[in-house]
């Protein structure tokens, strides 16, 4: 094995992968060099390669303990201890300090520990000895600290080391733990798409609370949401929920301004909102079929600024001020750093829109801990607090919406959606440059849908940085997305095992491995702590053995009717779906059922010239006709084909009866959660997002045709809910 291959192996760069057609694709040397450099280990020259390889291979010898150790609940502790040779007579004392503060100690002689390995670095002999012990039987699940002190005999000074010890359960919280019988159903929606009589041009958290009450009244167990991640307030044209600035904080445009308590005490804001010019702009934003994000931002931000000014005048003893300070303490430094980024991004973007990416800022401002950034934060303390205030109010309103659902009877509540990665120009990449990689993007290899592969333009997490930080940012991100939620959907969950990286230099992509078992255990721990079921979106190329691993961890699979096919191409029978799954007819990236039946998605692709030639278009149209035939056959087998469809030809027009039959079909499956997309329930033909497009199709902008106030009485929604509820009981 060459030095380059060794370095790539140590960094988790896979040497090859098999594409969707079964072809083996080797990872080129150029790709290995590019991805190694992206992780901070340059290998462009022989000298660089040697230095990087030594840095990686020697790292575990130059420190006594690894940065983190994740073990199963009840498992014995076994870890390798790296120490200089010749300490056989030294006394070793280990202290295990529980998360709650209780400490356990024990002492032993270093020479009594089994010798596992030896090595010489820079003329100094090291040895690795194994510490194996039973953990205290009372050790709880959680995040503990293991410290080791070695005192050599007759020699002054001591050697010290420490590691984070994470004790985790083997399984996540399950639907059976929450819902009697372990079977329920829910309604999925895009929050921005909700509209109401008092919205400001976009769905907001107050609308969400009212929708949750409606869903509970229909007998649903949960409401599914698009990612609520923070975007870029200074540039409201950046609207993709799966391309966020940060996955830890919230999109502040979802704040319902009229539900912010300071409005009642801010005459300036009241006068602004009551002005004729403002009312005209507000009416125009409400009347649009597509969300006009810049218009929404222009309405909300000036009012929110006025409300923050009122808030700043509150005394320290005021309950709102105290709640805000408690939120700041809870969120800690990550909140402040995010707010500083927001203020900086606003400052540079307003001065020059070409400085949209923080990499284009002056070098002194590209490091969050630089003196220049600290000086800016001090000078702009009020603006920084403004962005903290917005996060606090967004979190409060989301919590209120969740409470509305719980009071109305949703047993699970909201499921939130965690995007696969963050935008390289956003707050997370700026604030955690040692965790988020800048020299590569997340994507997917070529497949039958994208012959050239996909580059999603997102910054991957560094597997090296994750472990070096004891998974701190990953844990914080999980907790943030489990707030006010009863379930979490992890987009492209295969990223827990490996993720396709595309080097910025144009080299071919390759898969990079992640510490899969550690991440699964941490997810299980946070799931139990936060009372949150976990769903893994496992569509696409799934590694062998991956789904069984998710099942063992209690993470639900994600099964879409369109894709669940038998060997002959027909749709799988309901009984063939796994019990440990969330099942759905469609997703935000696919045609609504009405769009599927009427070829609306194919018409869009033809309209936007997304087909390489007419033959490809004709094949898709033919295949869709076959799919309709297969679907009617499947419904017939289950006794569900509507009477208005006398045969299985598939040429009949769309009908609500057919929609109900298809959802009944899927709801019969053993899958413990069945989801209905609100677009289907309301008979919408257009899908929220058309992959492969950016501006050509109105992605992430479509508003629903029925306001929240009218949904409880909407016949289509009511009938579909009855159909699904009947099959689930």
mmCIF file of N, CA, C and O in Angstrom, residues 542-625:
data_model
loop_
_atom_site.group_PDB
_atom_site.id
_atom_site.type_symbol
_atom_site.label_atom_id
_atom_site.label_comp_id
_atom_site.label_asym_id
_atom_site.label_seq_id
_atom_site.Cartn_x
_atom_site.Cartn_y
_atom_site.Cartn_z
ATOM 1 N N UNK A 542 -28.300 2.436 -0.982
ATOM 2 C CA UNK A 542 -28.171 2.112 0.437
ATOM 3 C C UNK A 542 -27.085 1.060 0.605
ATOM 4 O O UNK A 542 -27.151 -0.009 -0.002
ATOM 5 N N UNK A 543 -26.045 1.305 1.415
ATOM 6 C CA UNK A 543 -24.972 0.326 1.599
ATOM 7 C C UNK A 543 -25.497 -0.990 2.170
ATOM 8 O O UNK A 543 -26.466 -1.019 2.934
ATOM 9 N N UNK A 544 -24.837 -2.070 1.799
ATOM 10 C CA UNK A 544 -25.216 -3.384 2.304
ATOM 11 C C UNK A 544 -25.088 -3.409 3.829
ATOM 12 O O UNK A 544 -24.095 -2.948 4.388
ATOM 13 N N UNK A 545 -26.110 -3.931 4.484
ATOM 14 C CA UNK A 545 -26.108 -4.033 5.936
ATOM 15 C C UNK A 545 -26.531 -2.772 6.655
ATOM 16 O O UNK A 545 -26.635 -2.764 7.886
ATOM 17 N N UNK A 546 -26.795 -1.692 5.891
ATOM 18 C CA UNK A 546 -27.108 -0.413 6.515
ATOM 19 C C UNK A 546 -28.489 -0.424 7.164
ATOM 20 O O UNK A 546 -28.645 -0.018 8.316
ATOM 21 N N UNK A 547 -29.481 -0.891 6.436
ATOM 22 C CA UNK A 547 -30.835 -0.885 6.983
ATOM 23 C C UNK A 547 -30.970 -1.788 8.210
ATOM 24 O O UNK A 547 -31.632 -1.395 9.185
ATOM 25 N N UNK A 548 -30.368 -2.971 8.228
ATOM 26 C CA UNK A 548 -30.414 -3.761 9.466
ATOM 27 C C UNK A 548 -29.789 -3.039 10.654
ATOM 28 O O UNK A 548 -30.265 -3.173 11.786
ATOM 29 N N UNK A 549 -28.731 -2.263 10.400
ATOM 30 C CA UNK A 549 -28.101 -1.509 11.487
ATOM 31 C C UNK A 549 -29.056 -0.442 12.019
ATOM 32 O O UNK A 549 -29.153 -0.226 13.232
ATOM 33 N N UNK A 550 -29.762 0.240 11.106
ATOM 34 C CA UNK A 550 -30.751 1.223 11.550
ATOM 35 C C UNK A 550 -31.855 0.549 12.358
ATOM 36 O O UNK A 550 -32.303 1.077 13.379
ATOM 37 N N UNK A 551 -32.290 -0.609 11.884
ATOM 38 C CA UNK A 551 -33.358 -1.323 12.588
ATOM 39 C C UNK A 551 -32.932 -1.700 13.997
ATOM 40 O O UNK A 551 -33.697 -1.551 14.952
ATOM 41 N N UNK A 552 -31.686 -2.165 14.146
ATOM 42 C CA UNK A 552 -31.189 -2.515 15.482
ATOM 43 C C UNK A 552 -31.148 -1.295 16.391
ATOM 44 O O UNK A 552 -31.351 -1.407 17.598
ATOM 45 N N UNK A 553 -30.876 -0.132 15.803
ATOM 46 C CA UNK A 553 -30.802 1.106 16.589
ATOM 47 C C UNK A 553 -32.172 1.737 16.821
ATOM 48 O O UNK A 553 -32.267 2.765 17.488
ATOM 49 N N UNK A 554 -33.222 1.131 16.280
ATOM 50 C CA UNK A 554 -34.561 1.676 16.480
ATOM 51 C C UNK A 554 -34.863 2.884 15.622
ATOM 52 O O UNK A 554 -35.797 3.638 15.928
ATOM 53 N N UNK A 555 -34.104 3.086 14.539
ATOM 54 C CA UNK A 555 -34.348 4.192 13.616
ATOM 55 C C UNK A 555 -35.248 3.697 12.493
ATOM 56 O O UNK A 555 -34.945 2.704 11.828
ATOM 57 N N UNK A 556 -36.360 4.380 12.288
ATOM 58 C CA UNK A 556 -37.315 3.953 11.274
ATOM 59 C C UNK A 556 -36.771 4.180 9.870
ATOM 60 O O UNK A 556 -36.105 5.179 9.591
ATOM 61 N N UNK A 557 -37.064 3.233 8.989
ATOM 62 C CA UNK A 557 -36.785 3.407 7.570
ATOM 63 C C UNK A 557 -37.821 4.358 6.974
ATOM 64 O O UNK A 557 -38.834 4.677 7.609
ATOM 65 N N UNK A 558 -37.581 4.821 5.758
ATOM 66 C CA UNK A 558 -38.458 5.792 5.101
ATOM 67 C C UNK A 558 -38.826 5.219 3.740
ATOM 68 O O UNK A 558 -37.989 5.163 2.834
ATOM 69 N N UNK A 559 -40.054 4.752 3.582
ATOM 70 C CA UNK A 559 -40.445 4.047 2.374
ATOM 71 C C UNK A 559 -41.504 4.828 1.601
ATOM 72 O O UNK A 559 -42.525 5.226 2.154
ATOM 73 N N UNK A 560 -41.229 5.026 0.306
ATOM 74 C CA UNK A 560 -42.081 5.812 -0.574
ATOM 75 C C UNK A 560 -42.763 4.876 -1.567
ATOM 76 O O UNK A 560 -42.099 4.080 -2.237
ATOM 77 N N UNK A 561 -44.081 4.959 -1.656
ATOM 78 C CA UNK A 561 -44.859 4.072 -2.514
ATOM 79 C C UNK A 561 -44.313 4.010 -3.933
ATOM 80 O O UNK A 561 -44.184 2.920 -4.514
ATOM 81 N N UNK A 562 -43.971 5.152 -4.512
ATOM 82 C CA UNK A 562 -43.510 5.174 -5.900
ATOM 83 C C UNK A 562 -42.308 4.258 -6.128
ATOM 84 O O UNK A 562 -42.133 3.721 -7.225
ATOM 85 N N UNK A 563 -41.467 4.104 -5.101
ATOM 86 C CA UNK A 563 -40.218 3.371 -5.260
ATOM 87 C C UNK A 563 -40.283 1.912 -4.804
ATOM 88 O O UNK A 563 -39.370 1.133 -5.086
ATOM 89 N N UNK A 564 -41.317 1.554 -4.054
ATOM 90 C CA UNK A 564 -41.380 0.208 -3.487
ATOM 91 C C UNK A 564 -41.975 -0.751 -4.516
ATOM 92 O O UNK A 564 -43.191 -0.865 -4.662
ATOM 93 N N UNK A 565 -41.098 -1.441 -5.227
ATOM 94 C CA UNK A 565 -41.506 -2.283 -6.351
ATOM 95 C C UNK A 565 -41.085 -3.737 -6.146
ATOM 96 O O UNK A 565 -40.067 -4.032 -5.511
ATOM 97 N N UNK A 566 -41.864 -4.627 -6.723
ATOM 98 C CA UNK A 566 -41.520 -6.041 -6.764
ATOM 99 C C UNK A 566 -40.567 -6.296 -7.922
ATOM 100 O O UNK A 566 -40.294 -5.397 -8.728
ATOM 101 N N UNK A 567 -40.090 -7.521 -8.040
ATOM 102 C CA UNK A 567 -39.113 -7.849 -9.078
ATOM 103 C C UNK A 567 -39.670 -7.620 -10.480
ATOM 104 O O UNK A 567 -38.918 -7.296 -11.409
ATOM 105 N N UNK A 568 -40.989 -7.766 -10.656
ATOM 106 C CA UNK A 568 -41.580 -7.587 -11.983
ATOM 107 C C UNK A 568 -41.886 -6.128 -12.302
ATOM 108 O O UNK A 568 -42.401 -5.823 -13.383
ATOM 109 N N UNK A 569 -41.618 -5.222 -11.372
ATOM 110 C CA UNK A 569 -41.873 -3.809 -11.598
ATOM 111 C C UNK A 569 -43.154 -3.310 -10.990
ATOM 112 O O UNK A 569 -43.400 -2.102 -10.947
ATOM 113 N N UNK A 570 -44.003 -4.224 -10.500
ATOM 114 C CA UNK A 570 -45.249 -3.819 -9.877
ATOM 115 C C UNK A 570 -45.037 -3.273 -8.484
ATOM 116 O O UNK A 570 -43.957 -3.390 -7.896
ATOM 117 N N UNK A 571 -46.086 -2.682 -7.935
ATOM 118 C CA UNK A 571 -45.989 -2.110 -6.600
ATOM 119 C C UNK A 571 -46.081 -3.214 -5.551
ATOM 120 O O UNK A 571 -46.918 -4.122 -5.653
ATOM 121 N N UNK A 572 -45.239 -3.120 -4.548
ATOM 122 C CA UNK A 572 -45.258 -4.101 -3.470
ATOM 123 C C UNK A 572 -46.613 -4.092 -2.762
ATOM 124 O O UNK A 572 -47.245 -3.047 -2.622
ATOM 125 N N UNK A 573 -47.009 -5.262 -2.311
ATOM 126 C CA UNK A 573 -48.220 -5.355 -1.519
ATOM 127 C C UNK A 573 -48.001 -4.670 -0.178
ATOM 128 O O UNK A 573 -46.868 -4.610 0.322
ATOM 129 N N UNK A 574 -49.043 -4.145 0.433
ATOM 130 C CA UNK A 574 -48.867 -3.472 1.719
ATOM 131 C C UNK A 574 -48.143 -4.335 2.749
ATOM 132 O O UNK A 574 -47.317 -3.822 3.519
ATOM 133 N N UNK A 575 -48.431 -5.640 2.759
ATOM 134 C CA UNK A 575 -47.848 -6.527 3.756
ATOM 135 C C UNK A 575 -46.338 -6.691 3.602
ATOM 136 O O UNK A 575 -45.664 -7.182 4.517
ATOM 137 N N UNK A 576 -45.795 -6.275 2.445
ATOM 138 C CA UNK A 576 -44.358 -6.420 2.205
ATOM 139 C C UNK A 576 -43.539 -5.274 2.787
ATOM 140 O O UNK A 576 -42.307 -5.335 2.794
ATOM 141 N N UNK A 577 -44.197 -4.236 3.267
ATOM 142 C CA UNK A 577 -43.471 -3.121 3.875
ATOM 143 C C UNK A 577 -43.003 -3.525 5.273
ATOM 144 O O UNK A 577 -43.695 -4.262 5.980
ATOM 145 N N UNK A 578 -41.840 -3.053 5.699
ATOM 146 C CA UNK A 578 -41.374 -3.380 7.059
ATOM 147 C C UNK A 578 -42.170 -2.633 8.114
ATOM 148 O O UNK A 578 -42.653 -1.513 7.881
ATOM 149 N N UNK A 579 -42.295 -3.246 9.286
ATOM 150 C CA UNK A 579 -43.000 -2.586 10.389
ATOM 151 C C UNK A 579 -42.227 -1.370 10.881
ATOM 152 O O UNK A 579 -42.811 -0.360 11.267
ATOM 153 N N UNK A 580 -40.908 -1.455 10.870
ATOM 154 C CA UNK A 580 -40.076 -0.355 11.360
ATOM 155 C C UNK A 580 -39.859 0.703 10.304
ATOM 156 O O UNK A 580 -38.712 0.973 9.910
ATOM 157 N N UNK A 581 -40.926 1.296 9.834
ATOM 158 C CA UNK A 581 -40.809 2.273 8.749
ATOM 159 C C UNK A 581 -41.879 3.337 8.855
ATOM 160 O O UNK A 581 -42.972 3.118 9.392
ATOM 161 N N UNK A 582 -41.542 4.523 8.345
ATOM 162 C CA UNK A 582 -42.526 5.534 8.009
ATOM 163 C C UNK A 582 -42.817 5.368 6.529
ATOM 164 O O UNK A 582 -41.893 5.311 5.716
ATOM 165 N N UNK A 583 -44.091 5.262 6.161
ATOM 166 C CA UNK A 583 -44.466 5.048 4.766
ATOM 167 C C UNK A 583 -45.222 6.267 4.260
ATOM 168 O O UNK A 583 -45.957 6.922 4.997
ATOM 169 N N UNK A 584 -45.028 6.577 2.990
ATOM 170 C CA UNK A 584 -45.669 7.745 2.396
ATOM 171 C C UNK A 584 -45.833 7.507 0.904
ATOM 172 O O UNK A 584 -45.043 6.767 0.291
ATOM 173 N N UNK A 585 -46.831 8.117 0.313
ATOM 174 C CA UNK A 585 -47.036 7.986 -1.121
ATOM 175 C C UNK A 585 -45.973 8.762 -1.879
ATOM 176 O O UNK A 585 -45.397 8.289 -2.855
ATOM 177 N N UNK A 586 -45.665 9.985 -1.418
ATOM 178 C CA UNK A 586 -44.737 10.850 -2.137
ATOM 179 C C UNK A 586 -43.966 11.711 -1.142
ATOM 180 O O UNK A 586 -44.164 11.611 0.074
ATOM 181 N N UNK A 587 -43.081 12.558 -1.653
ATOM 182 C CA UNK A 587 -42.276 13.451 -0.821
ATOM 183 C C UNK A 587 -42.245 14.832 -1.470
ATOM 184 O O UNK A 587 -42.776 15.039 -2.571
ATOM 185 N N UNK A 588 -41.576 15.760 -0.803
ATOM 186 C CA UNK A 588 -41.466 17.124 -1.336
ATOM 187 C C UNK A 588 -40.707 17.171 -2.657
ATOM 188 O O UNK A 588 -40.852 18.128 -3.419
ATOM 189 N N UNK A 589 -39.865 16.172 -2.938
ATOM 190 C CA UNK A 589 -39.060 16.159 -4.156
ATOM 191 C C UNK A 589 -39.720 15.404 -5.301
ATOM 192 O O UNK A 589 -39.136 15.304 -6.390
ATOM 193 N N UNK A 590 -40.888 14.859 -5.064
ATOM 194 C CA UNK A 590 -41.559 14.037 -6.067
ATOM 195 C C UNK A 590 -42.926 14.621 -6.396
ATOM 196 O O UNK A 590 -43.441 15.481 -5.686
ATOM 197 N N UNK A 591 -43.507 14.101 -7.465
ATOM 198 C CA UNK A 591 -44.823 14.574 -7.873
ATOM 199 C C UNK A 591 -45.859 14.286 -6.790
ATOM 200 O O UNK A 591 -45.818 13.245 -6.130
ATOM 201 N N UNK A 592 -46.768 15.234 -6.589
ATOM 202 C CA UNK A 592 -47.950 14.912 -5.798
ATOM 203 C C UNK A 592 -48.656 13.752 -6.490
ATOM 204 O O UNK A 592 -48.398 13.455 -7.665
ATOM 205 N N UNK A 593 -49.593 13.083 -5.783
ATOM 206 C CA UNK A 593 -50.238 11.956 -6.452
ATOM 207 C C UNK A 593 -51.036 12.429 -7.665
ATOM 208 O O UNK A 593 -51.029 11.772 -8.714
ATOM 209 N N UNK A 594 -51.685 13.562 -7.548
ATOM 210 C CA UNK A 594 -52.408 14.091 -8.706
ATOM 211 C C UNK A 594 -51.438 14.428 -9.830
ATOM 212 O O UNK A 594 -51.707 14.154 -11.009
ATOM 213 N N UNK A 595 -50.294 14.999 -9.481
ATOM 214 C CA UNK A 595 -49.279 15.296 -10.485
ATOM 215 C C UNK A 595 -48.717 14.043 -11.120
ATOM 216 O O UNK A 595 -48.446 13.998 -12.330
ATOM 217 N N UNK A 596 -48.558 12.992 -10.307
ATOM 218 C CA UNK A 596 -48.080 11.698 -10.804
ATOM 219 C C UNK A 596 -49.079 11.126 -11.808
ATOM 220 O O UNK A 596 -48.702 10.666 -12.892
ATOM 221 N N UNK A 597 -50.343 11.141 -11.450
ATOM 222 C CA UNK A 597 -51.356 10.507 -12.304
ATOM 223 C C UNK A 597 -51.562 11.285 -13.603
ATOM 224 O O UNK A 597 -51.868 10.700 -14.652
ATOM 225 N N UNK A 598 -51.367 12.608 -13.562
ATOM 226 C CA UNK A 598 -51.613 13.448 -14.741
ATOM 227 C C UNK A 598 -50.335 13.814 -15.494
ATOM 228 O O UNK A 598 -50.394 14.620 -16.434
ATOM 229 N N UNK A 599 -49.197 13.246 -15.081
ATOM 230 C CA UNK A 599 -47.903 13.525 -15.737
ATOM 231 C C UNK A 599 -47.446 14.967 -15.580
ATOM 232 O O UNK A 599 -46.648 15.467 -16.377
ATOM 233 N N UNK A 600 -47.905 15.647 -14.536
ATOM 234 C CA UNK A 600 -47.536 17.054 -14.388
ATOM 235 C C UNK A 600 -46.032 17.218 -14.233
ATOM 236 O O UNK A 600 -45.447 18.161 -14.793
ATOM 237 N N UNK A 601 -45.390 16.344 -13.490
ATOM 238 C CA UNK A 601 -43.937 16.452 -13.306
ATOM 239 C C UNK A 601 -43.193 16.233 -14.617
ATOM 240 O O UNK A 601 -42.179 16.891 -14.883
ATOM 241 N N UNK A 602 -43.690 15.322 -15.449
ATOM 242 C CA UNK A 602 -43.041 15.076 -16.742
ATOM 243 C C UNK A 602 -43.243 16.277 -17.667
ATOM 244 O O UNK A 602 -42.339 16.625 -18.440
ATOM 245 N N UNK A 603 -44.423 16.894 -17.587
ATOM 246 C CA UNK A 603 -44.654 18.100 -18.385
ATOM 247 C C UNK A 603 -43.682 19.208 -17.993
ATOM 248 O O UNK A 603 -43.173 19.938 -18.854
ATOM 249 N N UNK A 604 -43.424 19.351 -16.693
ATOM 250 C CA UNK A 604 -42.465 20.358 -16.238
ATOM 251 C C UNK A 604 -41.074 20.073 -16.798
ATOM 252 O O UNK A 604 -40.374 20.987 -17.255
ATOM 253 N N UNK A 605 -40.689 18.807 -16.773
ATOM 254 C CA UNK A 605 -39.348 18.465 -17.271
ATOM 255 C C UNK A 605 -39.229 18.768 -18.766
ATOM 256 O O UNK A 605 -38.185 19.246 -19.232
ATOM 257 N N UNK A 606 -40.290 18.502 -19.500
ATOM 258 C CA UNK A 606 -40.258 18.827 -20.925
ATOM 259 C C UNK A 606 -40.237 20.341 -21.138
ATOM 260 O O UNK A 606 -39.485 20.862 -21.973
ATOM 261 N N UNK A 607 -41.051 21.045 -20.377
ATOM 262 C CA UNK A 607 -41.126 22.500 -20.496
ATOM 263 C C UNK A 607 -39.789 23.162 -20.209
ATOM 264 O O UNK A 607 -39.414 24.155 -20.859
ATOM 265 N N UNK A 608 -39.044 22.609 -19.248
ATOM 266 C CA UNK A 608 -37.763 23.202 -18.847
ATOM 267 C C UNK A 608 -36.577 22.598 -19.589
ATOM 268 O O UNK A 608 -35.428 22.857 -19.240
ATOM 269 N N UNK A 609 -36.887 21.781 -20.590
ATOM 270 C CA UNK A 609 -35.837 21.188 -21.433
ATOM 271 C C UNK A 609 -34.841 20.367 -20.604
ATOM 272 O O UNK A 609 -33.626 20.456 -20.796
ATOM 273 N N UNK A 610 -35.374 19.570 -19.692
ATOM 274 C CA UNK A 610 -34.525 18.744 -18.838
ATOM 275 C C UNK A 610 -34.282 17.353 -19.417
ATOM 276 O O UNK A 610 -33.546 16.567 -18.828
ATOM 277 N N UNK A 611 -34.911 17.048 -20.546
ATOM 278 C CA UNK A 611 -34.674 15.763 -21.204
ATOM 279 C C UNK A 611 -33.570 15.910 -22.249
ATOM 280 O O UNK A 611 -33.514 16.919 -22.966
ATOM 281 N N UNK A 612 -32.687 14.909 -22.360
ATOM 282 C CA UNK A 612 -31.627 15.002 -23.375
ATOM 283 C C UNK A 612 -32.171 14.932 -24.797
ATOM 284 O O UNK A 612 -31.583 15.488 -25.715
ATOM 285 N N UNK A 613 -33.312 14.250 -24.976
ATOM 286 C CA UNK A 613 -33.910 14.138 -26.309
ATOM 287 C C UNK A 613 -35.364 13.716 -26.169
ATOM 288 O O UNK A 613 -35.840 13.381 -25.076
ATOM 289 N N UNK A 614 -36.077 13.722 -27.259
ATOM 290 C CA UNK A 614 -37.495 13.388 -27.257
ATOM 291 C C UNK A 614 -37.726 11.929 -26.882
ATOM 292 O O UNK A 614 -38.749 11.579 -26.273
ATOM 293 N N UNK A 615 -36.772 11.078 -27.244
ATOM 294 C CA UNK A 615 -36.922 9.652 -26.920
ATOM 295 C C UNK A 615 -36.964 9.440 -25.407
ATOM 296 O O UNK A 615 -37.743 8.614 -24.907
ATOM 297 N N UNK A 616 -36.137 10.176 -24.667
ATOM 298 C CA UNK A 616 -36.132 10.044 -23.210
ATOM 299 C C UNK A 616 -37.455 10.519 -22.632
ATOM 300 O O UNK A 616 -38.007 9.905 -21.707
ATOM 301 N N UNK A 617 -37.983 11.601 -23.178
ATOM 302 C CA UNK A 617 -39.292 12.097 -22.743
ATOM 303 C C UNK A 617 -40.379 11.054 -23.023
ATOM 304 O O UNK A 617 -41.205 10.747 -22.157
ATOM 305 N N UNK A 618 -40.383 10.503 -24.224
ATOM 306 C CA UNK A 618 -41.394 9.515 -24.592
ATOM 307 C C UNK A 618 -41.310 8.273 -23.716
ATOM 308 O O UNK A 618 -42.345 7.682 -23.365
ATOM 309 N N UNK A 619 -40.097 7.882 -23.360
ATOM 310 C CA UNK A 619 -39.942 6.709 -22.497
ATOM 311 C C UNK A 619 -40.556 6.960 -21.124
ATOM 312 O O UNK A 619 -41.234 6.092 -20.551
ATOM 313 N N UNK A 620 -40.307 8.163 -20.564
ATOM 314 C CA UNK A 620 -40.883 8.493 -19.262
ATOM 315 C C UNK A 620 -42.413 8.483 -19.320
ATOM 316 O O UNK A 620 -43.082 8.009 -18.387
ATOM 317 N N UNK A 621 -42.980 9.020 -20.403
ATOM 318 C CA UNK A 621 -44.433 9.038 -20.544
ATOM 319 C C UNK A 621 -44.970 7.612 -20.634
ATOM 320 O O UNK A 621 -45.979 7.268 -20.004
ATOM 321 N N UNK A 622 -44.300 6.776 -21.403
ATOM 322 C CA UNK A 622 -44.714 5.372 -21.522
ATOM 323 C C UNK A 622 -44.618 4.665 -20.170
ATOM 324 O O UNK A 622 -45.553 3.978 -19.751
ATOM 325 N N UNK A 623 -43.487 4.857 -19.497
ATOM 326 C CA UNK A 623 -43.290 4.201 -18.195
ATOM 327 C C UNK A 623 -44.337 4.656 -17.185
ATOM 328 O O UNK A 623 -44.808 3.853 -16.369
ATOM 329 N N UNK A 624 -44.723 5.923 -17.237
ATOM 330 C CA UNK A 624 -45.729 6.412 -16.306
ATOM 331 C C UNK A 624 -47.086 5.746 -16.585
ATOM 332 O O UNK A 624 -47.836 5.430 -15.645
ATOM 333 N N UNK A 625 -47.391 5.548 -17.840
ATOM 334 C CA UNK A 625 -48.618 4.835 -18.169
ATOM 335 C C UNK A 625 -48.599 3.419 -17.619
ATOM 336 O O UNK A 625 -49.611 2.921 -17.103
#
